[in-house]
Amino acid sequence: RKEVEQDPGPFNVPEGATVAFNCTYSNSASQSFFWYRQDCRKEPKLLMSVYSSGNEDGRFTAQLNRASQYISLLIRDSKLSDSATYLCVVMYSGGGADGLTFGKGTHLIIQP
Amino acid sequence: EPEVTQTPSHQVTQMGQEVILRCVPISNHLYFYWYRQILGQKVEFLVSFYNNEISEKSEIFDDQFSVERPDGSNFTLKIRSTKLEDSAMYFCASSEGGNTYNEQFFGPGTRLTVL
């Protein structure tokens, strides 16, 4: 069974703070990992891919722990515009055009 | 910047009616997908489509659903006999390739309301 679990939040943090989200996935055959961002009533948009060695994109850092089947996202110096729902996403590569498996998302609210 | 477009933005229908949701994927993309998101729930994969046939489908994608690429630009999702529980946001997505290195770009969605 393919499941992705996230703390739904909401996380209420002051502007400028650092915030971290975690996610776990159930299927060890998972191949690729992503963080998407979804604004209210909008489509999901790719924030960043997550690599085994960890990767950084500006204020965002993603980490993957395959042994623990755990993915994290760290946001530094948070901005008001970071307020959104952050979706942990996993792809199981079965050889075809694979669909993405989404977590339910973690809701982040940045307060001025 | 190229984008996926979807029409209509909102569709209201009576239970038991057929609906067709339309998508125009990004022009050089070869892989197409449909997802749905019931209000307050997670985004769920329905189906993927490549080379004019279904590549993968989830257990949600039962006999009441079908997909088609009727011409060189459109990709459609048909729901034959809508149920109340089909009310959701339906997202179309497309990607250049089908493997894990190809980003799936999502359209803005069609909100389907079944009364």
Short mmCIF file of C-alpha atoms in Angstrom, two decimals:
data_model
loop_
_atom_site.label_atom_id
_atom_site.label_comp_id
_atom_site.label_asym_id
_atom_site.label_seq_id
_atom_site.Cartn_x
_atom_site.Cartn_y
_atom_site.Cartn_z
CA ARG A 1 0.00 0.00 0.00
CA LYS A 2 1.31 3.42 -0.91
CA GLU A 3 0.84 5.94 1.90
CA VAL A 4 2.45 9.27 2.66
CA GLU A 5 1.85 10.71 6.11
CA GLN A 6 2.28 14.31 7.21
CA ASP A 7 1.39 16.36 10.26
CA PRO A 8 -1.54 18.48 8.97
CA GLY A 9 -0.75 21.44 11.25
CA PRO A 10 -1.50 24.27 11.07
CA PHE A 11 1.93 25.58 11.94
CA ASN A 12 1.66 29.21 13.00
CA VAL A 13 5.10 30.86 12.99
CA PRO A 14 6.27 34.48 13.08
CA GLU A 15 7.86 36.03 10.04
CA GLY A 16 11.59 35.40 9.97
CA ALA A 17 11.41 32.16 11.93
CA THR A 18 12.71 28.79 10.81
CA VAL A 19 10.17 26.00 10.41
CA ALA A 20 10.55 22.31 9.64
CA PHE A 21 8.07 19.77 8.28
CA ASN A 22 8.40 16.02 8.22
CA CYS A 23 6.83 13.27 6.24
CA THR A 24 6.99 9.47 6.24
CA TYR A 25 6.23 7.08 3.41
CA SER A 26 5.23 3.46 3.66
CA ASN A 27 6.51 1.82 0.49
CA SER A 28 10.24 1.14 0.50
CA ALA A 29 10.16 0.77 -3.31
CA SER A 30 9.64 4.52 -3.61
CA GLN A 31 11.98 6.04 -6.15
CA SER A 32 11.59 9.80 -6.13
CA PHE A 33 10.57 12.38 -3.60
CA PHE A 34 9.31 15.92 -3.87
CA TRP A 35 7.88 18.82 -1.96
CA TYR A 36 5.01 20.63 -3.65
CA ARG A 37 3.32 23.80 -2.52
CA GLN A 38 -0.42 24.34 -2.83
CA ASP A 39 -2.11 27.68 -2.25
CA CYS A 40 -5.78 27.74 -1.28
CA ARG A 41 -7.98 26.39 -4.11
CA LYS A 42 -5.02 26.34 -6.52
CA GLU A 43 -3.06 23.64 -8.26
CA PRO A 44 0.01 21.98 -6.67
CA LYS A 45 3.30 23.46 -7.82
CA LEU A 46 6.69 21.80 -7.51
CA LEU A 47 8.80 23.42 -4.82
CA MET A 48 11.79 21.10 -5.00
CA SER A 49 12.89 17.54 -5.57
CA VAL A 50 14.50 15.70 -2.66
CA TYR A 51 17.76 13.86 -3.17
CA SER A 52 19.46 11.29 -0.97
CA SER A 53 22.38 13.61 -0.30
CA GLY A 54 20.06 16.42 0.73
CA ASN A 55 19.65 19.57 -1.30
CA GLU A 56 19.15 23.26 -0.80
CA ASP A 57 17.39 25.91 -2.87
CA GLY A 58 17.74 29.35 -1.35
CA ARG A 59 15.90 29.37 1.99
CA PHE A 60 14.63 25.82 1.50
CA THR A 61 16.49 22.64 2.46
CA ALA A 62 15.19 19.13 1.86
CA GLN A 63 16.51 15.90 3.36
CA LEU A 64 15.77 12.26 2.68
CA ASN A 65 16.44 9.31 4.96
CA ARG A 66 15.73 6.13 2.99
CA ALA A 67 16.48 3.82 5.91
CA SER A 68 13.80 5.51 8.04
CA GLN A 69 11.56 6.32 5.04
CA TYR A 70 11.47 9.91 6.18
CA ILE A 71 11.58 13.21 4.28
CA SER A 72 11.97 16.71 5.71
CA LEU A 73 11.69 20.30 4.56
CA LEU A 74 13.30 23.23 6.35
CA ILE A 75 12.34 26.83 5.60
CA ARG A 76 14.66 29.52 6.93
CA ASP A 77 13.87 33.22 7.35
CA SER A 78 10.20 32.59 6.58
CA LYS A 79 8.25 35.20 4.60
CA LEU A 80 4.55 36.03 4.64
CA SER A 81 4.40 34.64 1.08
CA ASP A 82 5.48 31.22 2.38
CA SER A 83 2.00 30.76 3.85
CA ALA A 84 0.56 27.75 1.99
CA THR A 85 0.03 24.00 2.28
CA TYR A 86 3.19 21.96 1.75
CA LEU A 87 2.64 18.57 0.14
CA CYS A 88 5.04 15.67 0.54
CA VAL A 89 4.99 13.65 -2.68
CA VAL A 90 6.43 10.27 -3.61
CA MET A 91 6.77 8.57 -6.95
CA TYR A 92 6.94 4.79 -7.35
CA SER A 93 8.58 4.00 -10.64
CA GLY A 94 6.77 1.01 -12.07
CA GLY A 95 8.07 1.53 -15.57
CA GLY A 96 5.03 3.26 -16.96
CA ALA A 97 3.99 6.89 -16.66
CA ASP A 98 3.75 6.85 -12.91
CA GLY A 99 1.36 8.91 -10.94
CA LEU A 100 2.43 10.86 -7.91
CA THR A 101 1.36 9.84 -4.41
CA PHE A 102 0.56 12.87 -2.29
CA GLY A 103 0.42 13.37 1.43
CA LYS A 104 -2.49 15.34 2.78
CA GLY A 105 -0.25 18.36 3.34
CA THR A 106 0.98 20.53 6.17
CA HIS A 107 -0.65 23.93 6.48
CA LEU A 108 1.78 26.78 7.24
CA ILE A 109 0.70 30.23 8.36
CA ILE A 110 3.37 32.94 8.63
CA GLN A 111 2.30 35.73 10.94
CA PRO A 112 3.58 39.32 10.64
CA GLU B 1 5.92 30.36 -19.95
CA PRO B 2 3.94 27.38 -21.32
CA GLU B 3 1.18 26.15 -19.06
CA VAL B 4 -1.51 23.49 -18.81
CA THR B 5 -5.01 24.89 -19.29
CA GLN B 6 -8.33 23.38 -18.23
CA THR B 7 -11.95 24.12 -19.05
CA PRO B 8 -14.38 24.77 -17.56
CA SER B 9 -13.12 26.20 -14.29
CA HIS B 10 -16.34 25.12 -12.58
CA GLN B 11 -18.87 22.53 -13.71
CA VAL B 12 -22.18 21.90 -11.96
CA THR B 13 -24.14 18.80 -12.92
CA GLN B 14 -27.00 16.63 -11.75
CA MET B 15 -26.32 13.18 -10.35
CA GLY B 16 -26.41 10.58 -13.12
CA GLN B 17 -25.37 12.98 -15.86
CA GLU B 18 -22.26 12.62 -17.99
CA VAL B 19 -19.53 15.25 -17.80
CA ILE B 20 -16.44 15.86 -19.89
CA LEU B 21 -13.55 17.79 -18.41
CA ARG B 22 -11.09 19.25 -20.88
CA CYS B 23 -7.38 19.90 -20.69
CA VAL B 24 -4.78 21.29 -23.06
CA PRO B 25 -1.38 19.97 -21.97
CA ILE B 26 1.89 21.77 -22.67
CA SER B 27 2.54 21.37 -26.39
CA ASN B 28 5.78 19.35 -26.41
CA HIS B 29 4.74 17.07 -23.54
CA LEU B 30 4.01 13.41 -24.22
CA TYR B 31 2.62 12.16 -20.90
CA PHE B 32 -0.70 13.24 -19.49
CA TYR B 33 -2.36 12.68 -16.14
CA TRP B 34 -5.58 13.26 -14.26
CA TYR B 35 -5.75 13.74 -10.50
CA ARG B 36 -8.62 14.64 -8.22
CA GLN B 37 -8.82 16.38 -4.84
CA ILE B 38 -11.97 16.09 -2.76
CA LEU B 39 -12.42 19.20 -0.60
CA GLY B 40 -10.18 18.98 2.46
CA GLN B 41 -8.55 15.76 1.28
CA LYS B 42 -5.30 14.86 -0.44
CA VAL B 43 -4.59 14.96 -4.16
CA GLU B 44 -5.21 11.48 -5.63
CA PHE B 45 -3.85 10.01 -8.86
CA LEU B 46 -6.48 8.76 -11.29
CA VAL B 47 -4.78 7.86 -14.57
CA SER B 48 -1.79 8.43 -16.82
CA PHE B 49 -1.83 8.39 -20.61
CA TYR B 50 0.91 7.98 -23.18
CA ASN B 51 1.00 7.19 -26.88
CA ASN B 52 -2.80 7.21 -27.09
CA GLU B 53 -3.38 4.65 -24.40
CA ILE B 54 -3.69 4.40 -20.64
CA SER B 55 -0.31 3.78 -19.04
CA GLU B 56 -1.39 3.39 -15.43
CA LYS B 57 -4.59 3.82 -13.46
CA SER B 58 -5.53 3.81 -9.81
CA GLU B 59 -8.33 1.85 -8.17
CA ILE B 60 -10.42 5.04 -8.20
CA PHE B 61 -10.44 5.00 -12.01
CA ASP B 62 -13.27 2.52 -12.51
CA ASP B 63 -15.55 1.85 -15.47
CA GLN B 64 -17.40 5.13 -15.12
CA PHE B 65 -14.24 7.04 -16.05
CA SER B 66 -12.58 7.24 -19.45
CA VAL B 67 -9.88 9.38 -21.03
CA GLU B 68 -9.28 10.40 -24.58
CA ARG B 69 -6.98 12.51 -26.70
CA PRO B 70 -9.45 13.40 -29.44
CA ASP B 71 -7.03 15.60 -31.38
CA GLY B 72 -3.46 16.84 -31.21
CA SER B 73 -4.03 19.26 -28.38
CA ASN B 74 -6.89 18.23 -26.07
CA PHE B 75 -6.93 15.57 -23.35
CA THR B 76 -10.31 14.80 -21.81
CA LEU B 77 -11.71 13.00 -18.77
CA LYS B 78 -15.25 11.68 -19.09
CA ILE B 79 -17.35 10.63 -16.13
CA ARG B 80 -20.27 8.62 -17.49
CA SER B 81 -22.82 8.74 -14.70
CA THR B 82 -21.81 11.17 -12.00
CA LYS B 83 -22.32 10.42 -8.32
CA LEU B 84 -22.42 12.85 -5.42
CA GLU B 85 -19.01 11.58 -4.30
CA ASP B 86 -17.47 12.61 -7.62
CA SER B 87 -17.65 16.23 -6.45
CA ALA B 88 -14.01 17.33 -6.32
CA MET B 89 -11.35 19.46 -7.98
CA TYR B 90 -9.96 17.63 -11.00
CA PHE B 91 -6.41 18.51 -12.03
CA CYS B 92 -4.83 17.67 -15.35
CA ALA B 93 -1.04 17.44 -15.55
CA SER B 94 1.52 16.82 -18.25
CA SER B 95 5.22 16.00 -18.46
CA GLU B 96 7.85 15.66 -21.18
CA GLY B 97 8.77 12.15 -20.11
CA GLY B 98 7.25 9.53 -17.85
CA ASN B 99 10.11 8.85 -15.52
CA THR B 100 11.02 10.29 -12.20
CA TYR B 101 13.18 13.09 -13.60
CA ASN B 102 10.37 14.77 -15.49
CA GLU B 103 8.37 17.34 -13.60
CA GLN B 104 4.61 17.05 -13.88
CA PHE B 105 3.04 20.47 -14.51
CA PHE B 106 -0.48 20.90 -13.20
CA GLY B 107 -3.34 22.86 -14.68
CA PRO B 108 -5.52 25.18 -12.56
CA GLY B 109 -8.19 22.52 -12.13
CA THR B 110 -11.90 22.10 -12.82
CA ARG B 111 -14.17 22.19 -9.78
CA LEU B 112 -16.92 19.61 -10.33
CA THR B 113 -20.06 19.89 -8.22
CA VAL B 114 -22.57 17.04 -8.46
CA LEU B 115 -26.03 17.88 -7.09
#
